Amino acid sequence: MRHFILSAAIIAACLSVPARAEEPAKQEAVRIEADQAHKAFVFIIDDKLVAMLDKEGLHVVGGIDYGLGLTDTGPDGVKEKIASMTKEAEHE
């Protein structure tokens, strides 16, 4: 009988405590997410997709402002630049 009373008391105590609703995780206003399904990095601002970087290149929804210039070195020039930056990073 004591076990029954103890069990009833524990159940009553659990039922009297209101359940805590977990607050949803707050998303950052600016974030970069890895989209494994599309093999891309997705740039999001205020929950809106603004750009995507994948193996084809950079895709931008809005405008691009630049102050100096754009240089078309071709794919080989870019690959060389990335390779040299990677080698420099390895030595640091």
mmCIF file of N, CA and C in Angstrom:
data_model
loop_
_atom_site.group_PDB
_atom_site.id
_atom_site.type_symbol
_atom_site.label_atom_id
_atom_site.label_comp_id
_atom_site.label_asym_id
_atom_site.label_seq_id
_atom_site.Cartn_x
_atom_site.Cartn_y
_atom_site.Cartn_z
ATOM 1 N N MET A 1 0.819 -1.184 0.000
ATOM 2 C CA MET A 1 0.000 0.000 0.000
ATOM 3 C C MET A 1 0.871 1.259 0.000
ATOM 4 N N ARG A 2 1.993 1.180 0.729
ATOM 5 C CA ARG A 2 2.886 2.337 0.767
ATOM 6 C C ARG A 2 3.430 2.663 -0.620
ATOM 7 N N HIS A 3 3.772 1.605 -1.385
ATOM 8 C CA HIS A 3 4.294 1.814 -2.743
ATOM 9 C C HIS A 3 3.253 2.476 -3.634
ATOM 10 N N PHE A 4 1.992 2.067 -3.437
ATOM 11 C CA PHE A 4 0.920 2.672 -4.220
ATOM 12 C C PHE A 4 0.778 4.154 -3.896
ATOM 13 N N ILE A 5 0.823 4.500 -2.632
ATOM 14 C CA ILE A 5 0.694 5.894 -2.212
ATOM 15 C C ILE A 5 1.890 6.707 -2.717
ATOM 16 N N LEU A 6 3.095 6.130 -2.607
ATOM 17 C CA LEU A 6 4.298 6.803 -3.092
ATOM 18 C C LEU A 6 4.221 7.011 -4.606
ATOM 19 N N SER A 7 3.803 5.990 -5.327
ATOM 20 C CA SER A 7 3.664 6.104 -6.782
ATOM 21 C C SER A 7 2.625 7.155 -7.151
ATOM 22 N N ALA A 8 1.525 7.165 -6.448
ATOM 23 C CA ALA A 8 0.472 8.139 -6.724
ATOM 24 C C ALA A 8 0.963 9.555 -6.448
ATOM 25 N N ALA A 9 1.748 9.717 -5.381
ATOM 26 C CA ALA A 9 2.282 11.039 -5.048
ATOM 27 C C ALA A 9 3.260 11.520 -6.117
ATOM 28 N N ILE A 10 4.102 10.627 -6.595
ATOM 29 C CA ILE A 10 5.071 10.993 -7.644
ATOM 30 C C ILE A 10 4.338 11.358 -8.928
ATOM 31 N N ILE A 11 3.351 10.580 -9.308
ATOM 32 C CA ILE A 11 2.587 10.870 -10.526
ATOM 33 C C ILE A 11 1.856 12.200 -10.390
ATOM 34 N N ALA A 12 1.264 12.441 -9.220
ATOM 35 C CA ALA A 12 0.556 13.708 -9.001
ATOM 36 C C ALA A 12 1.515 14.888 -9.080
ATOM 37 N N ALA A 13 2.723 14.713 -8.530
ATOM 38 C CA ALA A 13 3.715 15.797 -8.581
ATOM 39 C C ALA A 13 4.134 16.073 -10.018
ATOM 40 N N CYS A 14 4.313 15.027 -10.792
ATOM 41 C CA CYS A 14 4.713 15.203 -12.196
ATOM 42 C C CYS A 14 3.606 15.861 -13.012
ATOM 43 N N LEU A 15 2.374 15.499 -12.725
ATOM 44 C CA LEU A 15 1.259 16.064 -13.476
ATOM 45 C C LEU A 15 0.990 17.516 -13.108
ATOM 46 N N SER A 16 1.352 17.899 -11.892
ATOM 47 C CA SER A 16 1.083 19.271 -11.469
ATOM 48 C C SER A 16 2.108 20.261 -11.996
ATOM 49 N N VAL A 17 3.263 19.786 -12.448
ATOM 50 C CA VAL A 17 4.299 20.672 -12.997
ATOM 51 C C VAL A 17 3.988 20.891 -14.471
ATOM 52 N N PRO A 18 3.784 22.125 -14.888
ATOM 53 C CA PRO A 18 3.472 22.353 -16.302
ATOM 54 C C PRO A 18 4.659 21.982 -17.191
ATOM 55 N N ALA A 19 4.344 21.432 -18.323
ATOM 56 C CA ALA A 19 5.392 21.056 -19.272
ATOM 57 C C ALA A 19 6.025 22.319 -19.850
ATOM 58 N N ARG A 20 7.323 22.286 -19.989
ATOM 59 C CA ARG A 20 8.025 23.428 -20.558
ATOM 60 C C ARG A 20 8.088 23.277 -22.070
ATOM 61 N N ALA A 21 7.593 24.266 -22.743
ATOM 62 C CA ALA A 21 7.686 24.251 -24.201
ATOM 63 C C ALA A 21 9.073 24.744 -24.580
ATOM 64 N N GLU A 22 9.753 23.968 -25.394
ATOM 65 C CA GLU A 22 11.077 24.389 -25.820
ATOM 66 C C GLU A 22 10.943 25.513 -26.828
ATOM 67 N N GLU A 23 11.721 26.539 -26.600
ATOM 68 C CA GLU A 23 11.694 27.661 -27.536
ATOM 69 C C GLU A 23 12.436 27.257 -28.797
ATOM 70 N N PRO A 24 11.905 27.644 -29.954
ATOM 71 C CA PRO A 24 12.589 27.288 -31.190
ATOM 72 C C PRO A 24 13.952 27.959 -31.243
ATOM 73 N N ALA A 25 14.889 27.269 -31.850
ATOM 74 C CA ALA A 25 16.238 27.817 -31.988
ATOM 75 C C ALA A 25 16.178 29.086 -32.833
ATOM 76 N N LYS A 26 16.784 30.120 -32.333
ATOM 77 C CA LYS A 26 16.761 31.395 -33.042
ATOM 78 C C LYS A 26 17.764 31.347 -34.193
ATOM 79 N N GLN A 27 17.296 31.625 -35.388
ATOM 80 C CA GLN A 27 18.158 31.646 -36.557
ATOM 81 C C GLN A 27 18.902 32.967 -36.610
ATOM 82 N N GLU A 28 20.131 32.901 -37.045
ATOM 83 C CA GLU A 28 20.916 34.108 -37.239
ATOM 84 C C GLU A 28 20.360 34.859 -38.448
ATOM 85 N N ALA A 29 20.429 36.187 -38.414
ATOM 86 C CA ALA A 29 19.924 36.996 -39.524
ATOM 87 C C ALA A 29 20.774 36.808 -40.773
ATOM 88 N N VAL A 30 22.069 36.579 -40.586
ATOM 89 C CA VAL A 30 22.989 36.367 -41.710
ATOM 90 C C VAL A 30 23.702 35.045 -41.479
ATOM 91 N N ARG A 31 23.609 34.150 -42.458
ATOM 92 C CA ARG A 31 24.266 32.852 -42.302
ATOM 93 C C ARG A 31 24.639 32.244 -43.649
ATOM 94 N N ILE A 32 25.587 31.337 -43.610
ATOM 95 C CA ILE A 32 25.998 30.561 -44.783
ATOM 96 C C ILE A 32 25.774 29.104 -44.420
ATOM 97 N N GLU A 33 25.001 28.411 -45.232
ATOM 98 C CA GLU A 33 24.693 27.017 -44.967
ATOM 99 C C GLU A 33 25.270 26.146 -46.074
ATOM 100 N N ALA A 34 25.733 24.980 -45.702
ATOM 101 C CA ALA A 34 26.210 24.002 -46.676
ATOM 102 C C ALA A 34 25.015 23.157 -47.107
ATOM 103 N N ASP A 35 24.669 23.217 -48.378
ATOM 104 C CA ASP A 35 23.568 22.438 -48.929
ATOM 105 C C ASP A 35 24.176 21.208 -49.592
ATOM 106 N N GLN A 36 24.228 20.117 -48.857
ATOM 107 C CA GLN A 36 24.860 18.901 -49.363
ATOM 108 C C GLN A 36 24.095 18.307 -50.542
ATOM 109 N N ALA A 37 22.784 18.447 -50.549
ATOM 110 C CA ALA A 37 21.976 17.891 -51.633
ATOM 111 C C ALA A 37 22.327 18.530 -52.973
ATOM 112 N N HIS A 38 22.575 19.858 -52.965
ATOM 113 C CA HIS A 38 22.903 20.575 -54.198
ATOM 114 C C HIS A 38 24.388 20.852 -54.346
ATOM 115 N N LYS A 39 25.168 20.367 -53.368
ATOM 116 C CA LYS A 39 26.623 20.565 -53.360
ATOM 117 C C LYS A 39 26.953 22.042 -53.525
ATOM 118 N N ALA A 40 26.416 22.850 -52.614
ATOM 119 C CA ALA A 40 26.580 24.295 -52.715
ATOM 120 C C ALA A 40 26.588 24.944 -51.342
ATOM 121 N N PHE A 41 27.154 26.147 -51.304
ATOM 122 C CA PHE A 41 27.028 27.008 -50.131
ATOM 123 C C PHE A 41 25.914 27.991 -50.439
ATOM 124 N N VAL A 42 25.008 28.151 -49.496
ATOM 125 C CA VAL A 42 23.862 29.030 -49.679
ATOM 126 C C VAL A 42 24.002 30.201 -48.710
ATOM 127 N N PHE A 43 23.915 31.421 -49.226
ATOM 128 C CA PHE A 43 24.027 32.635 -48.436
ATOM 129 C C PHE A 43 22.619 33.151 -48.156
ATOM 130 N N ILE A 44 22.289 33.312 -46.867
ATOM 131 C CA ILE A 44 20.935 33.686 -46.471
ATOM 132 C C ILE A 44 20.992 34.934 -45.590
ATOM 133 N N ILE A 45 20.152 35.919 -45.909
ATOM 134 C CA ILE A 45 20.024 37.131 -45.100
ATOM 135 C C ILE A 45 18.541 37.329 -44.818
ATOM 136 N N ASP A 46 18.201 37.500 -43.546
ATOM 137 C CA ASP A 46 16.803 37.663 -43.119
ATOM 138 C C ASP A 46 15.906 36.580 -43.708
ATOM 139 N N ASP A 47 16.374 35.348 -43.637
ATOM 140 C CA ASP A 47 15.646 34.163 -44.118
ATOM 141 C C ASP A 47 15.346 34.190 -45.613
ATOM 142 N N LYS A 48 16.114 34.946 -46.383
ATOM 143 C CA LYS A 48 15.945 34.979 -47.840
ATOM 144 C C LYS A 48 17.253 34.571 -48.498
ATOM 145 N N LEU A 49 17.146 33.697 -49.484
ATOM 146 C CA LEU A 49 18.308 33.271 -50.252
ATOM 147 C C LEU A 49 18.808 34.449 -51.086
ATOM 148 N N VAL A 50 20.071 34.846 -50.900
ATOM 149 C CA VAL A 50 20.614 35.973 -51.650
ATOM 150 C C VAL A 50 21.711 35.561 -52.614
ATOM 151 N N ALA A 51 22.352 34.412 -52.362
ATOM 152 C CA ALA A 51 23.409 33.955 -53.264
ATOM 153 C C ALA A 51 23.683 32.478 -53.023
ATOM 154 N N MET A 52 24.306 31.870 -54.022
ATOM 155 C CA MET A 52 24.691 30.474 -53.919
ATOM 156 C C MET A 52 26.024 30.291 -54.622
ATOM 157 N N LEU A 53 26.896 29.530 -54.013
ATOM 158 C CA LEU A 53 28.192 29.210 -54.600
ATOM 159 C C LEU A 53 28.251 27.702 -54.795
ATOM 160 N N ASP A 54 28.411 27.279 -56.052
ATOM 161 C CA ASP A 54 28.531 25.858 -56.351
ATOM 162 C C ASP A 54 29.680 25.670 -57.339
ATOM 163 N N LYS A 55 29.837 24.468 -57.867
ATOM 164 C CA LYS A 55 30.969 24.211 -58.757
ATOM 165 C C LYS A 55 30.865 24.966 -60.088
ATOM 166 N N GLU A 56 29.688 25.463 -60.406
ATOM 167 C CA GLU A 56 29.514 26.242 -61.635
ATOM 168 C C GLU A 56 29.890 27.704 -61.455
ATOM 169 N N GLY A 57 29.856 28.183 -60.201
ATOM 170 C CA GLY A 57 30.215 29.567 -59.953
ATOM 171 C C GLY A 57 29.358 30.197 -58.873
ATOM 172 N N LEU A 58 29.363 31.524 -58.844
ATOM 173 C CA LEU A 58 28.611 32.302 -57.867
ATOM 174 C C LEU A 58 27.336 32.809 -58.527
ATOM 175 N N HIS A 59 26.207 32.562 -57.886
ATOM 176 C CA HIS A 59 24.910 32.981 -58.402
ATOM 177 C C HIS A 59 24.327 33.979 -57.401
ATOM 178 N N VAL A 60 24.019 35.187 -57.859
ATOM 179 C CA VAL A 60 23.572 36.255 -56.980
ATOM 180 C C VAL A 60 22.180 36.724 -57.399
ATOM 181 N N VAL A 61 21.293 36.886 -56.414
ATOM 182 C CA VAL A 61 19.934 37.339 -56.689
ATOM 183 C C VAL A 61 19.922 38.838 -56.993
ATOM 184 N N GLY A 62 20.661 39.619 -56.209
ATOM 185 C CA GLY A 62 20.671 41.077 -56.360
ATOM 186 C C GLY A 62 21.848 41.546 -57.209
ATOM 187 N N GLY A 63 22.159 42.816 -57.060
ATOM 188 C CA GLY A 63 23.243 43.409 -57.831
ATOM 189 C C GLY A 63 24.615 43.119 -57.238
ATOM 190 N N ILE A 64 25.620 43.398 -58.032
ATOM 191 C CA ILE A 64 27.009 43.275 -57.590
ATOM 192 C C ILE A 64 27.654 44.637 -57.769
ATOM 193 N N ASP A 65 28.173 45.187 -56.677
ATOM 194 C CA ASP A 65 28.882 46.466 -56.731
ATOM 195 C C ASP A 65 30.368 46.187 -56.591
ATOM 196 N N TYR A 66 31.176 46.852 -57.401
ATOM 197 C CA TYR A 66 32.621 46.710 -57.282
ATOM 198 C C TYR A 66 33.258 48.052 -57.566
ATOM 199 N N GLY A 67 34.413 48.257 -56.988
ATOM 200 C CA GLY A 67 35.053 49.557 -57.105
ATOM 201 C C GLY A 67 36.334 49.554 -57.895
ATOM 202 N N LEU A 68 36.917 48.414 -58.108
ATOM 203 C CA LEU A 68 38.205 48.389 -58.774
ATOM 204 C C LEU A 68 38.090 47.822 -60.181
ATOM 205 N N GLY A 69 37.771 46.584 -60.301
ATOM 206 C CA GLY A 69 37.652 45.998 -61.627
ATOM 207 C C GLY A 69 37.417 44.508 -61.548
ATOM 208 N N LEU A 70 37.031 43.958 -62.646
ATOM 209 C CA LEU A 70 36.866 42.517 -62.761
ATOM 210 C C LEU A 70 37.885 42.005 -63.765
ATOM 211 N N THR A 71 38.516 40.897 -63.437
ATOM 212 C CA THR A 71 39.520 40.327 -64.325
ATOM 213 C C THR A 71 39.114 38.911 -64.683
ATOM 214 N N ASP A 72 39.073 38.625 -65.963
ATOM 215 C CA ASP A 72 38.769 37.280 -66.423
ATOM 216 C C ASP A 72 40.090 36.567 -66.694
ATOM 217 N N THR A 73 40.520 35.758 -65.722
ATOM 218 C CA THR A 73 41.772 35.010 -65.897
ATOM 219 C C THR A 73 41.520 33.626 -66.459
ATOM 220 N N GLY A 74 40.245 33.287 -66.610
ATOM 221 C CA GLY A 74 39.904 31.951 -67.079
ATOM 222 C C GLY A 74 39.983 30.954 -65.940
ATOM 223 N N PRO A 75 39.439 29.773 -66.139
ATOM 224 C CA PRO A 75 39.426 28.767 -65.079
ATOM 225 C C PRO A 75 40.821 28.365 -64.606
ATOM 226 N N ASP A 76 41.770 28.267 -65.529
ATOM 227 C CA ASP A 76 43.120 27.861 -65.135
ATOM 228 C C ASP A 76 43.784 28.902 -64.236
ATOM 229 N N GLY A 77 43.570 30.176 -64.522
ATOM 230 C CA GLY A 77 44.137 31.229 -63.685
ATOM 231 C C GLY A 77 43.575 31.199 -62.277
ATOM 232 N N VAL A 78 42.278 30.949 -62.171
ATOM 233 C CA VAL A 78 41.646 30.881 -60.850
ATOM 234 C C VAL A 78 42.146 29.650 -60.093
ATOM 235 N N LYS A 79 42.254 28.519 -60.781
ATOM 236 C CA LYS A 79 42.748 27.300 -60.124
ATOM 237 C C LYS A 79 44.163 27.504 -59.598
ATOM 238 N N GLU A 80 45.017 28.187 -60.381
ATOM 239 C CA GLU A 80 46.381 28.470 -59.940
ATOM 240 C C GLU A 80 46.373 29.369 -58.711
ATOM 241 N N LYS A 81 45.517 30.371 -58.710
ATOM 242 C CA LYS A 81 45.421 31.292 -57.571
ATOM 243 C C LYS A 81 44.993 30.541 -56.318
ATOM 244 N N ILE A 82 43.994 29.690 -56.438
ATOM 245 C CA ILE A 82 43.523 28.912 -55.290
ATOM 246 C C ILE A 82 44.617 27.971 -54.805
ATOM 247 N N ALA A 83 45.315 27.322 -55.725
ATOM 248 C CA ALA A 83 46.392 26.407 -55.355
ATOM 249 C C ALA A 83 47.506 27.140 -54.615
ATOM 250 N N SER A 84 47.869 28.332 -55.092
ATOM 251 C CA SER A 84 48.944 29.075 -54.419
ATOM 252 C C SER A 84 48.491 29.539 -53.037
ATOM 253 N N MET A 85 47.228 29.912 -52.890
ATOM 254 C CA MET A 85 46.718 30.327 -51.580
ATOM 255 C C MET A 85 46.692 29.139 -50.623
ATOM 256 N N THR A 86 46.360 27.964 -51.135
ATOM 257 C CA THR A 86 46.330 26.763 -50.307
ATOM 258 C C THR A 86 47.727 26.418 -49.818
ATOM 259 N N LYS A 87 48.716 26.534 -50.711
ATOM 260 C CA LYS A 87 50.112 26.247 -50.320
ATOM 261 C C LYS A 87 50.587 27.230 -49.260
ATOM 262 N N GLU A 88 50.231 28.513 -49.402
ATOM 263 C CA GLU A 88 50.613 29.526 -48.422
ATOM 264 C C GLU A 88 49.981 29.214 -47.069
ATOM 265 N N ALA A 89 48.729 28.791 -47.076
ATOM 266 C CA ALA A 89 48.026 28.479 -45.829
ATOM 267 C C ALA A 89 48.648 27.269 -45.130
ATOM 268 N N GLU A 90 49.151 26.309 -45.910
ATOM 269 C CA GLU A 90 49.780 25.124 -45.332
ATOM 270 C C GLU A 90 51.084 25.475 -44.631
ATOM 271 N N HIS A 91 51.802 26.490 -45.115
ATOM 272 C CA HIS A 91 53.081 26.865 -44.529
ATOM 273 C C HIS A 91 52.926 27.700 -43.264
ATOM 274 N N GLU A 92 51.765 28.274 -43.037
ATOM 275 C CA GLU A 92 51.556 29.127 -41.861
ATOM 276 C C GLU A 92 51.293 28.350 -40.620
#
